[in-house]
XYZ file of C-alpha atoms in Angstrom:
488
model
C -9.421 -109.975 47.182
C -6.978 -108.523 44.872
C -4.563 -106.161 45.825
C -4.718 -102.466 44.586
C -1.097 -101.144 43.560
C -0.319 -97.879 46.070
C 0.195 -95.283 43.713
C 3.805 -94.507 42.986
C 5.678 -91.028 42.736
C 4.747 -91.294 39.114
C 0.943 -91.559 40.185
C 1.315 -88.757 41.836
C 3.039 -86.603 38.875
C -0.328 -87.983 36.737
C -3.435 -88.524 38.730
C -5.275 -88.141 35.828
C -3.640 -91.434 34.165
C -3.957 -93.083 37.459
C -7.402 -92.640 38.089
C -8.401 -94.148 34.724
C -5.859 -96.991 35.981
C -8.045 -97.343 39.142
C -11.085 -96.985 37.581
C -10.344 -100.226 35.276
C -9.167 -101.812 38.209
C -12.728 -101.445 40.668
C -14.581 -104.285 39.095
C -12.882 -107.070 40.947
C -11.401 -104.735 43.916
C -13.394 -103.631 47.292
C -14.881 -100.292 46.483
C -14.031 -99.023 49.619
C -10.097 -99.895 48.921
C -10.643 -98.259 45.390
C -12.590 -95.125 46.891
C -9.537 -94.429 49.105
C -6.792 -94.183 46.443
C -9.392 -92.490 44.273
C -10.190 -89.723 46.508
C -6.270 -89.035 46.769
C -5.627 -88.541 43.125
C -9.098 -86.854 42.661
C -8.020 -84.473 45.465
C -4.321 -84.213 44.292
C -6.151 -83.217 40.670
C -8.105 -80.457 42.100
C -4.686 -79.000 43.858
C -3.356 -78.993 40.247
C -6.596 -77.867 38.664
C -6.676 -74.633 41.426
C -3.245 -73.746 41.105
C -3.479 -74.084 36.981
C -6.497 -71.959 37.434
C -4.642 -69.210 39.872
C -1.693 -69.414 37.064
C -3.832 -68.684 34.317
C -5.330 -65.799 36.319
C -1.835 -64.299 37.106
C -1.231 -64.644 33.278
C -4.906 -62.942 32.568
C -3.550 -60.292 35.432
C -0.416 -59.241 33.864
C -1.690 -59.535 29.986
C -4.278 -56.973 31.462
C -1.538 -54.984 32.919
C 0.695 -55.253 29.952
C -1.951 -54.123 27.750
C -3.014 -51.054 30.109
C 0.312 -49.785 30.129
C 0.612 -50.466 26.175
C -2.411 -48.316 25.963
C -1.160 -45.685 28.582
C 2.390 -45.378 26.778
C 0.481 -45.454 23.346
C -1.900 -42.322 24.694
C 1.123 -40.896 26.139
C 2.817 -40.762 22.678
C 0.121 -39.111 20.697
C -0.152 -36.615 23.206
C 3.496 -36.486 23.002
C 3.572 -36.031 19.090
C 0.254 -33.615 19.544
C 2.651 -31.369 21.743
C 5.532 -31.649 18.987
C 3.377 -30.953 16.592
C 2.253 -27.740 18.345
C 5.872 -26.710 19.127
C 7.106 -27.083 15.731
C 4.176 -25.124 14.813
C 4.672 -22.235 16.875
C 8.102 -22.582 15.929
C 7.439 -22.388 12.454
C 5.158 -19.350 13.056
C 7.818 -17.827 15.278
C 10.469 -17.995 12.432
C 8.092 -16.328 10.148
C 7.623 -13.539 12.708
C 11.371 -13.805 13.127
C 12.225 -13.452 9.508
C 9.734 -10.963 8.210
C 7.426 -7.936 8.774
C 4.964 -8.448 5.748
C 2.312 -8.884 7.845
C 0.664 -11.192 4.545
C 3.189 -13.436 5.072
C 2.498 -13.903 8.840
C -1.431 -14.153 8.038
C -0.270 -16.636 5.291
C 1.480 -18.643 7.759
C -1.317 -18.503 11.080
C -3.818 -19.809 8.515
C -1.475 -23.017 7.113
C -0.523 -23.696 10.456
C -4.242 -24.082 11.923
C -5.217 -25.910 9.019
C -2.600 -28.750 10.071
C -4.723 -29.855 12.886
C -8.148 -27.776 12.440
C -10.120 -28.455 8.877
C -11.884 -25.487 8.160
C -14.411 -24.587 5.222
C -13.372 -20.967 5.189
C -10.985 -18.659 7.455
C -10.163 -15.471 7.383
C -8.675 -12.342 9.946
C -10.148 -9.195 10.536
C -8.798 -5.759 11.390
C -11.315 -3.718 14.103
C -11.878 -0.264 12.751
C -12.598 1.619 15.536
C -13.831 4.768 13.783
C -16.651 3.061 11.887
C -17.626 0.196 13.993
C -16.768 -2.332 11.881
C -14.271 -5.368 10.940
C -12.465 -5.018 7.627
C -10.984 -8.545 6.106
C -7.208 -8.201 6.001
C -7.102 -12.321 4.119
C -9.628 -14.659 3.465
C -9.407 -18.067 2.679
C -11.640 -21.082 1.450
C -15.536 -20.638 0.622
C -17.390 -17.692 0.825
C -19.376 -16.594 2.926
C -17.629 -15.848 6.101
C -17.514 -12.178 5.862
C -21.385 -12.216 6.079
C -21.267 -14.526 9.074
C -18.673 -11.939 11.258
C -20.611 -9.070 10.003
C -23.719 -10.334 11.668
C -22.258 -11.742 14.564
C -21.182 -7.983 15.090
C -24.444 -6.894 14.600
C -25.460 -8.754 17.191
C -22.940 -7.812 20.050
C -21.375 -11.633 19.928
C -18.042 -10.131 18.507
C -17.884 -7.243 20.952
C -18.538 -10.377 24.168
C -15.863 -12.389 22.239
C -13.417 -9.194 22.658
C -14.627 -8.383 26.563
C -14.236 -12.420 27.391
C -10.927 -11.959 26.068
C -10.632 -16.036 24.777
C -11.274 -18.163 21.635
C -14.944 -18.943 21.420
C -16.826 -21.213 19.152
C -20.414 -20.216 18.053
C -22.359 -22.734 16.436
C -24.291 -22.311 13.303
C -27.581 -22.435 14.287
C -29.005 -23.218 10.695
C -27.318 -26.771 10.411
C -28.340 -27.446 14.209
C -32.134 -27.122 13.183
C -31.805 -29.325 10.144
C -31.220 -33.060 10.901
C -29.712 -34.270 7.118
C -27.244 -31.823 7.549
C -23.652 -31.738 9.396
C -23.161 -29.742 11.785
C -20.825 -26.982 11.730
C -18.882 -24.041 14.070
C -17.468 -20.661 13.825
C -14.310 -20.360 16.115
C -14.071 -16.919 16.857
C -10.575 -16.273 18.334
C -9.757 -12.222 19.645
C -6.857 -10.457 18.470
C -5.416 -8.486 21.538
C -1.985 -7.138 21.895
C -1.432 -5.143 25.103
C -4.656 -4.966 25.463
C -5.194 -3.467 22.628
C -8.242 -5.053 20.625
C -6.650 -5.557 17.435
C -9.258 -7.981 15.362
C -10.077 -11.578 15.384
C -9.063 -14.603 13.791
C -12.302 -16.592 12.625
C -12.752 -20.365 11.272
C -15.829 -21.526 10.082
C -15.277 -25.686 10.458
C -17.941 -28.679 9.387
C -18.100 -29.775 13.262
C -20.143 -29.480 15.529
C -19.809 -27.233 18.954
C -18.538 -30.354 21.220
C -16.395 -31.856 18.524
C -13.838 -29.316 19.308
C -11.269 -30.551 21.879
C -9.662 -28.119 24.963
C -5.878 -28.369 23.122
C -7.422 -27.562 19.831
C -9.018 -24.116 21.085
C -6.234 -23.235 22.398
C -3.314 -23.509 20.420
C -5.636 -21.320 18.046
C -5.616 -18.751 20.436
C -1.528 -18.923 21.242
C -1.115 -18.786 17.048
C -3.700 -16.013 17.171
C -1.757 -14.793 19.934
C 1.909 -14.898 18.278
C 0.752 -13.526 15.045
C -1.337 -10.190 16.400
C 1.897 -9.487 18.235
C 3.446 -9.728 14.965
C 1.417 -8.108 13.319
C 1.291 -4.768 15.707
C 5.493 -4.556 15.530
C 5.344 -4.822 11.923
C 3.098 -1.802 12.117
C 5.542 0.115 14.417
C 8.059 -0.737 12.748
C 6.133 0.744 9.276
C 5.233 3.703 11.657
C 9.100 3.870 12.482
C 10.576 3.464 9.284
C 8.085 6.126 7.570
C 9.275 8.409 10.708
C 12.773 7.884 9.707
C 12.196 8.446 6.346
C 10.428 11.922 7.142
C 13.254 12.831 9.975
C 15.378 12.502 6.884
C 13.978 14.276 4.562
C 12.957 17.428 7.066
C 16.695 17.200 7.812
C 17.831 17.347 4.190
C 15.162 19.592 3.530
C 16.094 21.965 6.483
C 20.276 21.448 4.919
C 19.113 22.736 1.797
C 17.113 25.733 2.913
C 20.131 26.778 4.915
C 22.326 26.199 1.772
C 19.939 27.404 -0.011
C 20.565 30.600 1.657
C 23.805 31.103 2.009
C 24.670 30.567 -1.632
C 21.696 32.998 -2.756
C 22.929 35.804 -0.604
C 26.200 35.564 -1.898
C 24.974 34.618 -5.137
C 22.969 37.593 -5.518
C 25.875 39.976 -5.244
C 28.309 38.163 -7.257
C 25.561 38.130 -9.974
C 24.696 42.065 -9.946
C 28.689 42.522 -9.714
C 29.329 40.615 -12.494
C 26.688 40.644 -15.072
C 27.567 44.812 -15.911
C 30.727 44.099 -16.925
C 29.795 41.180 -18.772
C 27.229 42.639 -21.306
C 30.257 45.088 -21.894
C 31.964 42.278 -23.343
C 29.380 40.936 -24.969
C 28.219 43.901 -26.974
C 32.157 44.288 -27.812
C 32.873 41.116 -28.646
C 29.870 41.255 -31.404
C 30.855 44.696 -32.566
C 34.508 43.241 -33.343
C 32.939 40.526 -34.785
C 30.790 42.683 -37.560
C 34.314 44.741 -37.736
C 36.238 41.636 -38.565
C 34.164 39.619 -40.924
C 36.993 39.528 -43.881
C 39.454 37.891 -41.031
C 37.500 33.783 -40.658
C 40.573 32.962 -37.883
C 39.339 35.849 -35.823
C 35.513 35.545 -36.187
C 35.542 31.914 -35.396
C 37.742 32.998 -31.702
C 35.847 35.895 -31.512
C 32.625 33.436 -31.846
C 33.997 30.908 -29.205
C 34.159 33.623 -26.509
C 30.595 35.428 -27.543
C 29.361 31.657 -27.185
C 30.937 31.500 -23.510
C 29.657 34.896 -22.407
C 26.238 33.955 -23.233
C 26.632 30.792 -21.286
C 28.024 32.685 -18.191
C 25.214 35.186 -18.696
C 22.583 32.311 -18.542
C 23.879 31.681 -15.514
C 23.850 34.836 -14.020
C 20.359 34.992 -15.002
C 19.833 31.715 -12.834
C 22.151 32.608 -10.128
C 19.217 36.078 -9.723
C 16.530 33.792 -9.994
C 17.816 31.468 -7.620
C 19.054 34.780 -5.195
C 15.147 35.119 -5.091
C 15.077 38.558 -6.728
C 11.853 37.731 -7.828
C 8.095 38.525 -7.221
C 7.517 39.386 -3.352
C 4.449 37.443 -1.904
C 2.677 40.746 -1.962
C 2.140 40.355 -5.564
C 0.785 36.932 -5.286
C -2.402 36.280 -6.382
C -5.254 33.060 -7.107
C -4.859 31.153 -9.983
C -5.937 28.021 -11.392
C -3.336 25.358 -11.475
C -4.470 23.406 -14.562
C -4.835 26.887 -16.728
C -1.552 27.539 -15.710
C 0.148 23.868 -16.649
C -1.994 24.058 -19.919
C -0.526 27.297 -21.130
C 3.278 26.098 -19.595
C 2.385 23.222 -21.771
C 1.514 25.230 -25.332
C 4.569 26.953 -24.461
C 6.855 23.872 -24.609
C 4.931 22.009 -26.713
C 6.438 22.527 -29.915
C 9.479 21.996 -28.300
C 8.088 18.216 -27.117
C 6.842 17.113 -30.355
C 9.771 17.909 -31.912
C 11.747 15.639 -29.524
C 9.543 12.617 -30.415
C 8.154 13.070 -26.805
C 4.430 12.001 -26.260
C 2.410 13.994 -23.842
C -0.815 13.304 -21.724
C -2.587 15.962 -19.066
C -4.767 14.280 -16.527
C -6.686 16.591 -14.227
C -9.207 15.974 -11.227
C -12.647 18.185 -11.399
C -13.475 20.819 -9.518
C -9.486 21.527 -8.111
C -9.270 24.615 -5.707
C -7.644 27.521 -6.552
C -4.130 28.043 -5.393
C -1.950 31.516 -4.237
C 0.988 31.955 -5.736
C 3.088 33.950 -8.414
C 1.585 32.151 -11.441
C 4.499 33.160 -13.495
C 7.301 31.532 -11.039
C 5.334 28.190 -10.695
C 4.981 28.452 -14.790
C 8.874 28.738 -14.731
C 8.981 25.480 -12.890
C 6.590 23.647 -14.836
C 8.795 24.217 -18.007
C 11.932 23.062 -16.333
C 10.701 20.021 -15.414
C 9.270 19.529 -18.963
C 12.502 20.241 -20.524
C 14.290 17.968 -17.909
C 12.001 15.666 -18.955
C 12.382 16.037 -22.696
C 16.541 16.054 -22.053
C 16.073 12.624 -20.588
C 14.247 11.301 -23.251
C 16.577 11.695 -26.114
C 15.325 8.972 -28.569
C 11.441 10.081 -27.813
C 9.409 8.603 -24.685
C 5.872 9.796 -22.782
C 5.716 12.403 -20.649
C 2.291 12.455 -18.104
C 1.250 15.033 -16.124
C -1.515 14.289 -13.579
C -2.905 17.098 -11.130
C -4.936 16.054 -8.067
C -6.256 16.808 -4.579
C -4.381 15.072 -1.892
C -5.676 15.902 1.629
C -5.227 19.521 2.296
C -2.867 19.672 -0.821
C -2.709 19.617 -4.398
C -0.244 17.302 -6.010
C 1.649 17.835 -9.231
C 3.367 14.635 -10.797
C 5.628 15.140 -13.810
C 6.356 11.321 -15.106
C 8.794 10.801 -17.991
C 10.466 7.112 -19.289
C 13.621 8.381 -19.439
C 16.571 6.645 -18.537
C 15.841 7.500 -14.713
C 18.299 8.863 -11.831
C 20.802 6.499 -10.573
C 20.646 6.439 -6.353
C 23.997 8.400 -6.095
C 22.556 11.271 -8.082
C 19.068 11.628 -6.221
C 20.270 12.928 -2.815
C 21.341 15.983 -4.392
C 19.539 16.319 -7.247
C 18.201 19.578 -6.194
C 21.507 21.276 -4.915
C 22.785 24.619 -6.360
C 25.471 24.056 -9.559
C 25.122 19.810 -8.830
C 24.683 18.952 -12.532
C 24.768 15.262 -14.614
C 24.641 17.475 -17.956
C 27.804 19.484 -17.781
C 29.437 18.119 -20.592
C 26.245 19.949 -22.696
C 26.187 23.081 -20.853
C 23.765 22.320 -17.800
C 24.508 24.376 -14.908
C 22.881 22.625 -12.057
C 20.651 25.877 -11.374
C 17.348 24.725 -12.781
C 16.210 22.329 -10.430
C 17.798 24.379 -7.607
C 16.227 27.239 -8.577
C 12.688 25.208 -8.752
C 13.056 23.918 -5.558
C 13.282 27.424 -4.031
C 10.491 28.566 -6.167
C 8.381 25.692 -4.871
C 9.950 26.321 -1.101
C 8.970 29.801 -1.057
C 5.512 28.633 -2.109
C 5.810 26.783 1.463
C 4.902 23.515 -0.940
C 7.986 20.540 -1.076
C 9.456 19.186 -4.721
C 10.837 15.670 -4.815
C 11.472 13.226 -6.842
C 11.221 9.502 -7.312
C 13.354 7.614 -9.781
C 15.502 4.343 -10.695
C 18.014 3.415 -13.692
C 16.016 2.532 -16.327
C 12.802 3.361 -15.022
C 12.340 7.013 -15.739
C 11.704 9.544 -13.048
C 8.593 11.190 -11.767
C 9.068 14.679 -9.974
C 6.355 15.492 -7.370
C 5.073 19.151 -6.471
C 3.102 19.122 -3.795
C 1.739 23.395 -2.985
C -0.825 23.448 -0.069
C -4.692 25.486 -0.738
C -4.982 29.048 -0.456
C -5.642 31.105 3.029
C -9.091 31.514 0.899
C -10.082 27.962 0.084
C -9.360 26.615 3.641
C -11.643 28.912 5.010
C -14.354 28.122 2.571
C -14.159 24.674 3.019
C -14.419 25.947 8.137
């Protein structure tokens, strides 16, 4: 019987070799010998095969692993760039805020910055107007149609839940739901409330349907929405502040003048009666000297110079009365018509106008009121600021002149293209003797004395003006006792 080799250390490192060796070997060896060392290399081959398997599995185990936490760190990073996204655009929003009160400019940037990560078909915000019951579009954006869509979700009462829930809220479009070959598509409605105060709403009408919308999505919307209403209601207090401000002001400068106004009249109005007797004295001798001495030309000509200068100072006594207020009491104060009485001021100045190359235009609303007032003091003004109009116009211009009904006023605007009032001159345009013509015999009396005409009328005169850009000066008189109670 031949001998089977034992298997070696080898053997053992390759059963699989081995048992091929053995298996050549078993024709002329006793099967039972071959069975034995067969067994031992098939079992030591199933060993290998089980741990080989248990390997692989490991392997399979931590590739799973590996690619779990590839996936987690991958999910983890577009959330992470999904919340820097949504920082830098509330931080781009905030610096808007930050940088400017226009509130366009914030609606400008709320709608950019939801169109980064929500596609809409149209957008828009709306103010709520209390009074009427109704949302008024502040922007729009994209194609129409969306006003329609608010204005009947307010009709019926989804806006007003919207505002009481007090959260973004998307309403789907129940037309595209009912037709299959068509996308779906959403309105987000997202309430504008600022200290509880309902504001408006911000609303996107998108080409997705109701579900498609996820939880972050909604909500930034509403902290944007949030941010800019805030915005939006300090840019409004700040308007209301600054137009306070501006009114404080003027009531102050209004209130400086009036007492200046006062002083300077009472005193003016005895220096004038004081001084204008003695002057006509020396007028009427200064021109009887001057028929006397008509063969001495050295004489006449001085003689000329001071009946020139008297005259001046006699205009300005004239002005200095006026502005005194020795003029018609309110007693004589009557109704007139404001346009009759700018149309005859007009004709009387007209002349004057077309000679100056100066192009003239009356605009008038129907129907005006009638006013109370000394008809020949307000006529007084109108010229003056005609013929400060024409003096600013010395190569020729256009002078307008537009009367309307403003509230429980009427408004007077006197618009010229002159070379306009530079900002140090408008502050006291209207103080006594405060003159930019002095150098051609302006006395700074005319507008002063037109302001106290127009004070005394209990109306306000101003003026609005810039280099360059002409000037326009604004009378403002309120309706007569009898016209207020017409209208009660």
């Amino acid at each position: 019987m031949a001998q089977l080799e034992h298997p070696s250390a080898a053997d053992e490192e390759l059963p699989l070799e081995r048992i091929q060796e053995l298996l050549a070997q078993l024709k002329g060896a006793a099967p039972e010998d071959v069975t034995w060392e067969l067994g031992i290399h098939i079992e030591t081959l199933s060993e290998a095969l089980k741990e080989s398997a248990a390997h692989q599995r490991g392997v399979e185990e931590e590739n799973r692993q590996l690619q779990e936490r590839l996936l987690g760190e991958r999910r983890e990073y577009v959330e992470l760039r999904a919340s820097m996204d949504e920082l830098l655009n509330l931080h781009e929003l905030s610096e808007t805020i930050s940088s400017s009160f226009d509130i366009e400019d914030i609606l400008a940037s709320l709608i950019d910055l939801s169109g980064r990560f929500v596609e809409y078909l149209s957008c828009g915000v709306f103010a709520l107007d209390e009074q009427e019951a109704r949302l008024v579009p502040l922007t729009l954006r994209g194609a129409p149609g969306l006003v329609e869509r608010l204005e009947a979700q307010w009709e019926d009462g989804i806006i007003d839940w919207v505002m009481r829930e007090a959260r973004p809220v998307v309403i789907e479009d129940m037309g595209t739901i009912e037709q299959l070959d068509v996308a779906k598509r959403s309105t987000v409605v997202v309430p504008m409330i600022v200290r509880g105060k309902q504001v408006g709403v911000y609303a996107l009408y998108c080409s997705r349907a109701k579900d498609e919308f996820t939880a972050g999505e909604i909500e930034l919307l509403g902290v944007l929405a949030s941010q800019a209403t805030i915005a939006i209601e300090n840019s409004r207090l700040y308007t209301d502040l600054e137009a306070t401000h501006t009114q404080l002001k003027d009531s102050q400068q209004q209130i400086m003048l009036s007492a200046k106004f006062a002083a300077i009249g009472e005193l003016a109005g005895g220096v004038a009666h004081e001084v204008n007797n003695p002057l006509q004295i020396i007028l009427s001798r200064v021109q009887l000297m001057t028929l006397q001495n008509k063969d001495q030309p050295k004489l006449v000509k001085g003689l000329e110079l001071i009946e020139h200068n008297v005259k001046r100072i006699s205009r300005i006594i004239r002005a200095l009365l006026g502005f005194a207020g020795h003029n018609a009491k309110e007693s004589e104060w009557e109704q007139f018509d404001i346009a009759q009485a700018l149309r005859q001021a007009l004709a009387l100045v007209g002349h004057q106008l077309d000679k100056g190359l100066i192009e003239t235009s009356f605009e008038c609303d129907d129907d005006l009121p009638l006013l109370t007032g000394h008809i020949g003091e307000l006529e007084q003004v109108f010229i003056n600021l005609m013929i400060n109009a024409q003096n600013a116009m010395a190569n020729g211009g256009a002078l307008k002149i537009e009367v309307c009904r403003v509230d429980q006023q009427v408004e007077v605007r006197f618009a010229d293209t002159g070379s306009g009032i530079a900002s140090e001159h408008l502050d006291h345009i209207f103080e006594p003797f405060y003159t930019t013509r002095a150098e051609v015999g302006g006395t700074g009396l005319g507008l002063a004395v037109s302001y106290r005409i127009i004070e005394r009328h209990q109306g306000m005169l101003t003026v609005e003006s810039a280099p360059g850009e002409g000037a326009t000066f604004i009378i403002r008189l309120p309706l007569s006792a009898v016209e207020k109670e017409g209208e009660e």
